[in-house]
Short mmCIF file of C-alpha atoms and ligand atoms in Angstrom, two decimals:
data_model
loop_
_atom_site.label_atom_id
_atom_site.label_comp_id
_atom_site.label_asym_id
_atom_site.label_seq_id
_atom_site.Cartn_x
_atom_site.Cartn_y
_atom_site.Cartn_z
CA UNK A 1 -14.49 49.84 23.05
CA UNK A 2 -15.68 49.21 26.46
CA UNK A 3 -13.26 46.70 28.21
CA UNK A 4 -16.48 45.35 30.03
CA UNK A 5 -17.39 43.40 26.77
CA UNK A 6 -16.10 39.89 26.24
CA UNK A 7 -15.31 40.82 22.38
CA UNK A 8 -13.00 43.56 23.58
CA UNK A 9 -11.14 41.61 26.06
CA UNK A 10 -10.78 38.48 23.69
CA UNK A 11 -9.45 40.84 21.05
CA UNK A 12 -7.08 42.79 23.29
CA UNK A 13 -5.71 39.33 24.65
CA UNK A 14 -5.46 37.85 21.38
CA UNK A 15 -3.53 41.14 20.03
CA UNK A 16 -1.30 41.12 23.13
CA UNK A 17 -0.44 37.59 22.68
CA UNK A 18 0.32 38.01 19.12
CA UNK A 19 2.53 41.05 19.91
CA UNK A 20 4.45 39.30 22.52
CA UNK A 21 4.80 36.04 20.02
CA UNK A 22 6.03 38.56 17.33
CA UNK A 23 8.42 40.31 19.32
CA UNK A 24 9.84 37.04 20.66
CA UNK A 25 10.16 35.54 17.12
CA UNK A 26 11.38 38.80 15.64
CA UNK A 27 14.13 39.14 18.29
CA UNK A 28 15.26 35.66 18.12
CA UNK A 29 15.34 35.87 14.21
CA UNK A 30 17.19 39.35 14.58
CA UNK A 31 19.62 37.78 17.11
CA UNK A 32 20.28 34.81 14.63
CA UNK A 33 20.63 37.07 11.73
CA UNK A 34 23.36 39.20 13.56
CA UNK A 35 25.16 36.10 14.86
CA UNK A 36 25.46 34.45 11.67
CA UNK A 37 26.59 37.60 9.68
CA UNK A 38 29.26 38.43 12.22
CA UNK A 39 30.15 34.68 12.39
CA UNK A 40 30.40 34.48 8.63
CA UNK A 41 32.69 37.68 8.63
CA UNK A 42 35.05 36.40 11.28
CA UNK A 43 35.40 33.07 9.52
CA UNK A 44 35.84 34.77 6.17
CA UNK A 45 38.60 37.09 7.86
CA UNK A 46 40.04 34.15 9.29
CA UNK A 47 40.55 32.39 6.13
CA UNK A 48 42.04 35.37 4.51
CA UNK A 49 44.35 35.77 7.33
CA UNK A 50 45.55 32.27 6.96
CA UNK A 51 45.76 32.41 3.05
CA UNK A 52 47.93 35.44 3.30
CA UNK A 53 50.17 33.94 6.08
CA UNK A 54 50.83 30.85 3.85
CA UNK A 55 51.40 32.79 0.71
CA UNK A 56 53.93 35.21 2.14
CA UNK A 57 56.33 33.08 4.35
CA UNK A 58 59.11 35.49 3.25
CA UNK A 59 57.02 38.28 4.94
CA UNK A 60 57.60 41.94 4.06
CA UNK A 61 59.28 41.64 0.82
CA UNK A 62 56.53 39.75 -0.80
CA UNK A 63 53.54 41.62 1.05
CA UNK A 64 50.82 42.09 -0.02
CA UNK A 65 50.75 39.14 -2.59
CA UNK A 66 49.75 40.07 -6.16
CA UNK A 67 46.70 38.14 -5.98
CA UNK A 68 45.22 39.91 -2.84
CA UNK A 69 42.02 40.62 -4.63
CA UNK A 70 41.35 37.05 -5.50
CA UNK A 71 42.18 35.88 -1.88
CA UNK A 72 39.34 38.32 -0.45
CA UNK A 73 36.95 37.41 -3.17
CA UNK A 74 37.59 33.59 -2.30
CA UNK A 75 36.61 34.19 1.28
CA UNK A 76 34.01 37.05 0.98
CA UNK A 77 32.55 36.51 -2.44
CA UNK A 78 33.57 40.03 -3.22
CA UNK A 79 36.66 42.34 -2.84
CA UNK A 80 35.73 45.86 -2.00
CA UNK A 81 37.69 48.90 -1.51
CA UNK A 82 36.86 49.08 2.14
CA UNK A 83 38.95 46.01 2.91
CA UNK A 84 42.29 46.45 4.92
CA UNK A 85 45.36 44.09 5.31
CA UNK A 86 48.66 44.82 7.13
CA UNK A 87 51.75 42.67 7.75
CA UNK A 88 53.83 43.87 10.89
CA UNK A 89 56.78 42.81 12.66
CA UNK A 90 56.16 40.75 15.95
CA UNK A 91 56.39 44.27 17.66
CA UNK A 92 53.70 45.83 15.61
CA UNK A 93 56.10 47.89 13.55
CA UNK A 94 55.63 48.40 9.81
CA UNK A 95 58.45 47.21 7.30
CA UNK A 96 59.85 50.67 6.24
CA UNK A 97 60.71 48.93 2.92
CA UNK A 98 57.08 48.53 2.15
CA UNK A 99 56.60 51.79 0.32
CA UNK A 100 53.33 51.45 -1.24
CA UNK A 101 51.21 54.43 0.18
CA UNK A 102 48.23 53.20 2.29
CA UNK A 103 45.41 55.41 3.60
CA UNK A 104 45.10 55.04 7.65
CA UNK A 105 46.55 52.47 9.64
CA UNK A 106 44.79 49.40 11.46
CA UNK A 107 44.97 50.14 15.27
CA UNK A 108 47.12 47.68 17.31
CA UNK A 109 45.99 47.81 20.92
CA UNK A 110 48.34 46.60 23.90
CA UNK A 111 45.92 43.84 24.28
CA UNK A 112 46.25 42.46 20.72
CA UNK A 113 49.97 42.87 20.89
CA UNK A 114 49.85 40.80 24.19
CA UNK A 115 47.69 38.10 22.75
CA UNK A 116 49.91 37.87 19.59
CA UNK A 117 53.14 37.59 21.47
CA UNK A 118 51.42 34.50 23.30
CA UNK A 119 50.53 33.29 19.59
CA UNK A 120 46.72 33.95 19.93
CA UNK A 121 44.64 35.65 17.32
CA UNK A 122 42.25 38.63 18.40
CA UNK A 123 39.16 40.00 16.79
CA UNK A 124 38.20 43.68 17.30
CA UNK A 125 35.63 46.09 16.03
CA UNK A 126 37.12 49.40 15.34
CA UNK A 127 35.17 52.60 14.81
CA UNK A 128 36.14 55.83 13.30
CA UNK A 129 37.76 54.37 10.18
CA UNK A 130 34.91 55.27 7.97
CA UNK A 131 30.96 55.39 7.77
CA UNK A 132 30.92 51.88 9.32
CA UNK A 133 32.80 50.18 12.01
CA UNK A 134 35.71 47.76 10.82
CA UNK A 135 36.11 44.23 11.93
CA UNK A 136 39.84 43.51 12.28
CA UNK A 137 41.60 40.30 12.77
CA UNK A 138 45.06 40.51 14.12
CA UNK A 139 46.91 36.86 13.58
CA UNK A 140 50.37 36.10 14.68
CA UNK A 141 52.48 34.07 12.16
CA UNK A 142 54.35 31.32 14.04
CA UNK A 143 57.36 29.59 12.74
CA UNK A 144 59.26 26.97 14.77
CA UNK A 145 57.52 28.22 17.86
CA UNK A 146 58.36 31.81 17.34
CA UNK A 147 56.10 34.79 16.24
CA UNK A 148 57.84 36.03 13.14
CA UNK A 149 55.18 38.48 12.25
CA UNK A 150 51.76 39.57 12.58
CA UNK A 151 48.91 39.66 9.92
CA UNK A 152 46.07 42.03 10.11
CA UNK A 153 43.02 41.92 7.94
CA UNK A 154 39.93 43.82 8.23
CA UNK A 155 36.53 44.53 6.50
CA UNK A 156 33.92 47.15 6.83
CA UNK A 157 30.75 45.91 8.38
CA UNK A 158 28.72 47.84 6.05
CA UNK A 159 27.00 44.90 4.87
CA UNK A 160 26.02 43.65 8.30
CA UNK A 161 24.67 47.29 9.11
CA UNK A 162 22.81 47.59 5.95
CA UNK A 163 21.32 43.96 6.28
CA UNK A 164 20.46 44.69 9.96
CA UNK A 165 18.90 47.87 9.15
CA UNK A 166 16.73 46.16 6.38
CA UNK A 167 15.57 43.61 8.76
CA UNK A 168 14.71 46.09 11.29
CA UNK A 169 12.89 48.12 8.61
CA UNK A 170 10.91 45.37 7.18
CA UNK A 171 9.83 44.18 10.89
CA UNK A 172 8.78 47.72 11.78
CA UNK A 173 6.73 48.00 8.47
CA UNK A 174 5.24 44.42 8.62
CA UNK A 175 4.70 44.43 12.56
CA UNK A 176 1.88 47.23 12.68
CA UNK A 177 0.12 45.75 9.74
CA UNK A 178 0.10 42.27 11.19
CA UNK A 179 -1.39 43.78 14.23
CA UNK A 180 -4.02 45.64 12.66
CA UNK A 181 -5.02 42.69 10.32
CA UNK A 182 -4.95 40.36 13.34
CA UNK A 183 -6.61 42.65 15.81
CA UNK A 184 -9.35 43.37 13.16
CA UNK A 185 -9.63 39.87 12.41
CA UNK A 186 -9.75 38.76 16.06
CA UNK A 187 -12.56 41.48 16.57
CA UNK A 188 -14.70 40.15 13.55
CA UNK A 189 -14.27 36.70 14.79
CA UNK A 190 -15.21 37.33 18.39
CA UNK A 191 -18.20 39.04 17.16
CA UNK A 192 -19.11 36.24 15.05
CA UNK A 193 -18.51 33.72 17.66
CA UNK A 194 -20.46 35.73 20.34
CA UNK A 195 -23.15 36.66 18.06
CA UNK A 196 -25.41 33.76 19.57
CA UNK A 197 -24.78 35.35 22.97
CA UNK A 198 -26.43 38.49 21.71
CA UNK A 199 -29.24 36.64 20.39
CA UNK A 200 -29.82 34.90 23.62
CA UNK A 201 -29.62 37.84 25.65
CA UNK A 202 -32.11 39.50 23.32
CA UNK A 203 -34.40 36.57 23.63
CA UNK A 204 -33.94 36.11 27.47
CA UNK A 205 -34.92 39.87 27.94
CA UNK A 206 -38.19 39.07 25.96
CA UNK A 207 -39.28 36.16 28.35
CA UNK A 208 -41.12 37.11 31.35
CA UNK A 209 -43.23 35.42 34.02
CA UNK A 210 -46.44 35.97 31.50
CA UNK A 211 -44.58 34.07 28.48
CA UNK A 212 -42.44 31.52 29.81
CA UNK A 213 -43.55 29.44 26.99
CA UNK A 214 -40.94 30.98 24.93
CA UNK A 215 -37.60 29.18 24.34
CA UNK A 216 -34.12 30.30 23.40
CA UNK A 217 -32.94 29.09 19.83
CA UNK A 218 -30.72 26.16 20.08
CA UNK A 219 -28.39 25.69 17.15
CA UNK A 220 -27.91 21.97 17.40
CA UNK A 221 -24.32 22.43 16.94
CA UNK A 222 -23.54 20.76 20.42
CA UNK A 223 -21.06 23.35 21.28
CA UNK A 224 -20.61 25.32 24.70
CA UNK A 225 -23.31 28.11 23.49
CA UNK A 226 -25.60 25.39 22.25
CA UNK A 227 -25.23 23.54 25.65
CA UNK A 228 -26.04 26.95 27.43
CA UNK A 229 -29.35 27.56 25.42
CA UNK A 230 -30.27 23.92 26.18
CA UNK A 231 -29.88 24.32 29.97
CA UNK A 232 -31.35 27.66 30.06
CA UNK A 233 -34.29 26.05 28.11
CA UNK A 234 -34.60 23.18 30.56
CA UNK A 235 -34.72 25.77 33.29
CA UNK A 236 -37.40 27.72 31.49
CA UNK A 237 -39.42 24.62 31.27
CA UNK A 238 -39.11 24.05 35.07
CA UNK A 239 -39.99 27.70 35.83
CA UNK A 240 -42.84 27.22 33.55
CA UNK A 241 -44.17 24.22 35.24
CA UNK A 242 -43.60 25.71 38.54
CA UNK A 243 -45.52 29.04 37.60
CA UNK A 244 -48.30 26.86 36.17
CA UNK A 245 -48.74 24.96 39.22
CA UNK A 246 -48.82 27.98 41.32
CA UNK A 247 -51.37 29.46 39.07
CA UNK A 248 -53.42 26.26 39.24
CA UNK A 249 -52.99 26.01 42.98
CA UNK A 250 -54.30 29.62 43.46
CA UNK A 251 -57.30 28.97 41.13
CA UNK A 252 -58.19 25.84 42.84
CA UNK A 253 -57.67 27.20 46.21
CA UNK A 254 -60.03 30.17 45.32
CA UNK A 255 -62.66 27.95 43.86
CA UNK A 256 -62.71 25.58 46.92
CA UNK A 257 -63.07 28.70 49.13
CA UNK A 258 -65.78 30.23 46.84
CA UNK A 259 -67.98 27.28 47.07
CA UNK A 260 -68.76 27.29 50.82
CA UNK A 261 -68.64 31.10 50.97
CA UNK A 262 -71.45 31.07 48.40
CA UNK A 263 -73.39 28.67 50.25
CA UNK A 264 -72.84 30.57 53.48
CA UNK A 265 -73.91 33.65 51.87
CA UNK A 266 -77.08 32.32 50.25
CA UNK A 267 -78.29 30.63 53.52
CA UNK A 268 -77.82 34.03 55.43
CA UNK A 269 -79.42 36.03 52.75
CA UNK A 270 -82.43 33.64 52.60
CA UNK A 271 -82.68 33.65 56.46
CA UNK A 272 -82.66 37.41 56.55
CA UNK A 273 -85.18 37.74 53.88
CA UNK A 274 -88.31 37.42 56.32
CA UNK A 275 -88.82 36.82 59.82
CA UNK A 276 -88.05 33.23 60.97
CA UNK A 277 -88.91 30.99 63.76
CA UNK A 278 -86.12 30.51 66.36
CA UNK A 279 -85.93 26.77 65.13
CA UNK A 280 -85.31 28.02 61.44
CA UNK A 281 -82.46 30.43 62.81
CA UNK A 282 -80.92 27.47 64.64
CA UNK A 283 -80.85 25.35 61.73
CA UNK A 284 -79.36 28.09 59.56
CA UNK A 285 -76.83 29.10 62.10
CA UNK A 286 -75.97 25.29 62.43
CA UNK A 287 -75.53 25.14 58.54
CA UNK A 288 -73.55 28.26 58.46
CA UNK A 289 -71.20 26.79 61.05
CA UNK A 290 -70.75 23.78 59.19
CA UNK A 291 -69.69 25.90 56.17
CA UNK A 292 -67.41 27.90 58.44
CA UNK A 293 -65.82 24.75 59.49
CA UNK A 294 -65.17 23.58 56.00
CA UNK A 295 -63.45 26.92 55.32
CA UNK A 296 -61.30 26.91 58.49
CA UNK A 297 -60.36 23.41 57.72
CA UNK A 298 -59.32 24.53 54.22
CA UNK A 299 -57.40 27.39 55.12
CA UNK A 300 -55.65 25.53 57.88
CA UNK A 301 -54.68 23.00 55.19
CA UNK A 302 -53.54 25.52 52.99
CA UNK A 303 -51.49 27.27 55.66
CA UNK A 304 -49.81 23.85 56.60
CA UNK A 305 -49.02 23.22 52.86
CA UNK A 306 -47.52 26.83 52.51
CA UNK A 307 -45.36 26.46 55.64
CA UNK A 308 -44.35 23.06 54.45
CA UNK A 309 -43.38 24.47 51.03
CA UNK A 310 -41.47 27.34 52.74
CA UNK A 311 -39.89 24.95 54.97
CA UNK A 312 -41.03 26.50 58.02
CA UNK A 313 -43.35 23.77 59.12
CA UNK A 314 -43.32 23.73 62.94
CA UNK A 315 -42.83 20.12 64.27
CA UNK A 316 -43.03 19.40 67.84
CA UNK A 317 -40.67 16.53 67.58
CA UNK A 318 -40.22 13.94 70.60
CA UNK A 319 -39.87 10.14 70.96
CA UNK A 320 -43.03 8.34 70.53
CA UNK A 321 -44.54 5.09 70.27
CA UNK A 322 -46.15 4.58 66.61
CA UNK A 323 -48.21 1.67 67.77
CA UNK A 324 -49.84 3.76 70.26
CA UNK A 325 -50.79 6.37 67.58
CA UNK A 326 -52.12 3.47 65.19
CA UNK A 327 -54.26 2.26 67.88
CA UNK A 328 -55.63 5.68 68.76
CA UNK A 329 -56.39 6.26 65.02
CA UNK A 330 -57.93 2.74 64.91
CA UNK A 331 -60.29 3.79 67.58
CA UNK A 332 -61.56 6.96 65.94
CA UNK A 333 -61.68 5.16 62.49
CA UNK A 334 -63.85 2.39 63.89
CA UNK A 335 -66.54 5.16 64.66
CA UNK A 336 -66.32 6.51 60.79
CA UNK A 337 -65.99 2.89 59.53
CA UNK A 338 -69.28 1.53 61.46
CA UNK A 339 -71.21 4.85 59.90
CA UNK A 340 -70.00 3.66 56.39
CA UNK A 341 -70.64 0.16 56.92
CA UNK A 342 -67.07 -0.83 56.17
CA UNK A 343 -65.04 -3.03 58.62
CA UNK A 344 -61.87 -1.79 59.91
CA UNK A 345 -59.38 -4.20 61.12
CA UNK A 346 -56.24 -3.64 63.01
CA UNK A 347 -53.60 -5.56 61.37
CA UNK A 348 -50.20 -6.64 63.01
CA UNK A 349 -48.91 -3.61 64.96
CA UNK A 350 -45.48 -4.03 66.36
CA UNK A 351 -44.15 -1.37 68.95
CA UNK A 352 -42.05 1.09 67.01
CA UNK A 353 -40.26 3.94 68.39
CA UNK A 354 -39.51 7.02 66.19
CA UNK A 355 -38.91 10.74 66.63
CA UNK A 356 -42.02 12.82 65.49
CA UNK A 357 -44.60 15.26 66.07
CA UNK A 358 -47.57 13.10 67.53
CA UNK A 359 -50.46 15.35 66.57
CA UNK A 360 -49.18 15.70 62.80
CA UNK A 361 -48.66 11.87 62.45
CA UNK A 362 -52.08 11.12 64.21
CA UNK A 363 -53.61 13.65 61.44
CA UNK A 364 -51.56 11.77 58.52
CA UNK A 365 -52.91 8.48 59.57
CA UNK A 366 -56.38 9.44 60.27
CA UNK A 367 -56.33 11.05 56.71
CA UNK A 368 -55.49 7.70 55.00
CA UNK A 369 -57.80 5.66 57.30
CA UNK A 370 -60.49 8.22 56.49
CA UNK A 371 -59.88 7.85 52.62
CA UNK A 372 -59.78 4.16 53.01
CA UNK A 373 -63.21 4.33 54.49
CA UNK A 374 -64.72 6.99 52.20
CA UNK A 375 -63.52 5.35 48.95
CA UNK A 376 -64.69 1.69 50.04
CA UNK A 377 -68.19 0.78 49.23
CA UNK A 378 -70.28 -0.61 52.05
CA UNK A 379 -69.39 -4.13 52.87
CA UNK A 380 -65.74 -3.69 52.27
CA UNK A 381 -62.68 -3.98 54.40
CA UNK A 382 -59.78 -1.52 55.59
CA UNK A 383 -56.85 -2.64 57.15
CA UNK A 384 -54.50 -0.57 59.21
CA UNK A 385 -51.06 -2.13 60.30
CA UNK A 386 -47.67 -1.23 61.37
CA UNK A 387 -44.33 -3.12 60.78
CA UNK A 388 -40.69 -2.41 61.34
CA UNK A 389 -38.63 -2.91 58.12
CA UNK A 390 -34.94 -2.55 58.61
CA UNK A 391 -34.37 1.08 59.43
CA UNK A 392 -37.96 2.10 58.84
CA UNK A 393 -41.37 2.21 60.49
CA UNK A 394 -43.81 1.20 57.82
CA UNK A 395 -47.29 2.02 58.44
CA UNK A 396 -49.90 0.49 56.05
CA UNK A 397 -53.41 1.36 55.27
CA UNK A 398 -55.17 -0.94 52.75
CA UNK A 399 -58.62 -1.02 51.45
CA UNK A 400 -60.79 -3.17 49.04
CA UNK A 401 -62.59 0.19 47.64
CA UNK A 402 -62.60 1.60 44.39
CA UNK A 403 -58.95 1.88 43.72
CA UNK A 404 -57.14 4.41 41.42
CA UNK A 405 -56.32 4.18 37.79
CA UNK A 406 -52.61 4.50 36.63
CA UNK A 407 -53.11 8.18 35.68
CA UNK A 408 -54.60 9.04 39.14
CA UNK A 409 -51.64 7.18 40.96
CA UNK A 410 -49.41 9.69 39.61
CA UNK A 411 -51.29 12.64 40.67
CA UNK A 412 -53.10 11.62 43.79
CA UNK A 413 -50.51 13.55 45.82
CA UNK A 414 -50.97 16.83 43.96
CA UNK A 415 -53.09 19.65 45.80
CA UNK A 416 -56.73 19.66 44.89
CA UNK A 417 -56.56 16.69 42.92
CA UNK A 418 -59.44 14.42 42.81
CA UNK A 419 -59.63 11.11 40.87
CA UNK A 420 -62.14 10.93 38.01
CA UNK A 421 -64.34 8.43 39.60
CA UNK A 422 -64.45 10.42 42.85
CA UNK A 423 -65.30 13.75 40.79
CA UNK A 424 -68.08 12.08 38.74
CA UNK A 425 -69.69 11.04 42.09
CA UNK A 426 -69.17 14.17 43.68
CA UNK A 427 -67.66 12.39 46.82
CA UNK A 428 -64.60 13.44 48.93
CA UNK A 429 -63.22 16.47 50.05
CA UNK A 430 -61.07 19.43 48.70
CA UNK A 431 -58.49 17.18 47.66
CA UNK A 432 -55.71 18.51 50.06
CA UNK A 433 -55.61 15.50 52.31
CA UNK A 434 -52.86 13.18 50.52
CA UNK A 435 -50.77 16.32 49.85
CA UNK A 436 -50.78 17.43 53.49
CA UNK A 437 -50.13 13.50 54.58
CA UNK A 438 -47.01 13.78 52.09
CA UNK A 439 -45.77 16.93 53.54
CA UNK A 440 -45.98 15.66 57.20
CA UNK A 441 -44.26 12.17 56.03
CA UNK A 442 -41.34 14.40 54.31
CA UNK A 443 -41.18 16.76 57.21
CA UNK A 444 -40.32 13.71 59.30
CA UNK A 445 -37.74 12.50 56.71
CA UNK A 446 -40.19 9.96 55.49
CA UNK A 447 -42.02 9.22 52.26
CA UNK A 448 -45.52 8.16 51.43
CA UNK A 449 -46.22 5.58 48.43
CA UNK A 450 -49.33 4.01 46.97
CA UNK A 451 -50.13 1.09 45.28
CA UNK A 452 -53.60 0.34 43.74
CA UNK A 453 -55.61 -1.13 40.91
CA UNK A 454 -59.06 0.22 39.89
CA UNK A 455 -61.90 -1.54 41.36
CA UNK A 456 -59.74 -3.73 43.56
CA UNK A 457 -58.64 -1.45 46.33
CA UNK A 458 -55.44 0.68 47.30
CA UNK A 459 -52.44 0.51 49.85
CA UNK A 460 -51.06 3.40 51.12
CA UNK A 461 -47.60 2.90 52.72
CA UNK A 462 -45.91 5.64 55.11
CA UNK A 463 -42.18 4.90 55.58
CA UNK A 464 -40.85 6.95 58.68
CA UNK A 465 -37.05 6.64 59.80
CA UNK A 466 -36.81 4.63 63.21
CA UNK A 467 -35.59 6.41 66.24
CA UNK A 468 -31.88 5.98 66.55
P1 ADP B 1 -60.05 14.46 49.25
O1 ADP B 1 -60.21 15.19 50.38
O2 ADP B 1 -60.71 14.44 48.19
O3 ADP B 1 -60.19 12.69 49.95
P2 ADP B 1 -57.30 13.46 49.29
O4 ADP B 1 -56.14 14.27 49.03
O5 ADP B 1 -57.28 12.74 50.50
O6 ADP B 1 -58.44 14.42 49.09
O7 ADP B 1 -57.44 12.49 47.81
C1 ADP B 1 -57.22 12.94 46.91
C2 ADP B 1 -57.93 11.95 45.82
O8 ADP B 1 -57.16 10.67 45.95
C3 ADP B 1 -59.43 11.81 46.30
O9 ADP B 1 -60.17 12.67 45.70
C4 ADP B 1 -59.59 10.38 45.69
O10 ADP B 1 -60.07 10.58 44.38
C5 ADP B 1 -58.25 9.66 45.66
N1 ADP B 1 -57.95 8.71 46.77
C6 ADP B 1 -57.58 9.07 48.03
N2 ADP B 1 -57.52 7.91 48.78
C7 ADP B 1 -57.98 7.01 48.09
C8 ADP B 1 -58.47 5.44 48.37
N3 ADP B 1 -58.12 4.75 49.54
N4 ADP B 1 -59.02 4.82 47.37
C9 ADP B 1 -59.31 5.37 46.24
N5 ADP B 1 -59.09 6.72 45.88
C10 ADP B 1 -58.60 7.42 46.85
#
């Protein structure tokens, strides 16, 4: 029985508690029993002594009264041979006229005599008068304020000893039995109560990163173990989702890297197949460089996301005027907008000072403006504005473009996600831009939101805390 198992510890605790309770109860019962038996005996001795004192006022001549048996029976319920009685003069002397032969004599200690002369009764337990100690009461008989004689009555404590021994024997026999029964019962109960834990341990052992879809069995009883199973299942659900996301991310990242690499490889192979003119080589190299740029851009994006996820995204924070960044991005966006035949407006721009990394914030804003232009058909409009809103700087990029469906709205900030509309048209990039934008906003303790309706346009809002 390993003490490291909860079952063993529970049983041990339970049995120890039961032992202490049993000993306390048994001890109290034993004490009460002895006290009440002794008390009853003293009361009966007192009764007998008083009855004898009343019946024998003439003292020595009429002692013991003829109904001595009946007197003992009246107070003890029986009159055994091991009873004792004596009548003495105030100095403890026996009446010489009392000729009836008697075995042994009740002892009379100086203390008893002293008490008696003061008119006080004394109880004593005397050993050596038989197999059991004898309880003796010495009672002075007082008449007109004077002690005229002493009455001694005694009774063997045989009954007390026998009852006491029986009680102890019964307890001694019952206690181990109760202990064994309770210990065994406790062990079985603990095993039953903890069986679900064993099952959970077994099930948890089976679950690995490969089969996170498996769940622990919930009993539905609503008890602690059921709640534990529920909590573990919820945790497994979150782990499953996280693992799924990671797998999806790796698959998407590989796929996005594979496409430009395949193009690159194909172009170089074709170029190497036969001798080309310098112009052909120039074209091939230019195209290869474009693919390499795409790959580099993608890898840089992935690295940024990985660092942001790990919480180690380096930020060159400094006080800056967001209005200045908005105007710079507007300047860059204008060129892109013109190329797409889209009009880019600069809406109200308030001077707002915040603490941030200018390079990353420029990238965030350019991403949004670039998206606005990319996903707005020619002739449409994109507006960039900056407002102050209580404790926040609020950067807005709205467009009159293709918009997003409610399902897309929920997922546009996920890595590699592209709206159905964009996918079907083969437009857009790798789908990392918004995810990076969100990471940059969050690294500035800000957040990014989108409102959009399909076919009408979208508004992306970035809220960043003001510089205190
Ligand atoms: P991408 O490089 O594909 O633009 P993003 O992360 O920037 O990646 O955007 C993810 C997807 O969100 C886009 O593919 C596009 O479908 C959708 N999206 C982003 N901005 C807009 C917008 N202004 N209007 C409509 N759809 C947009």
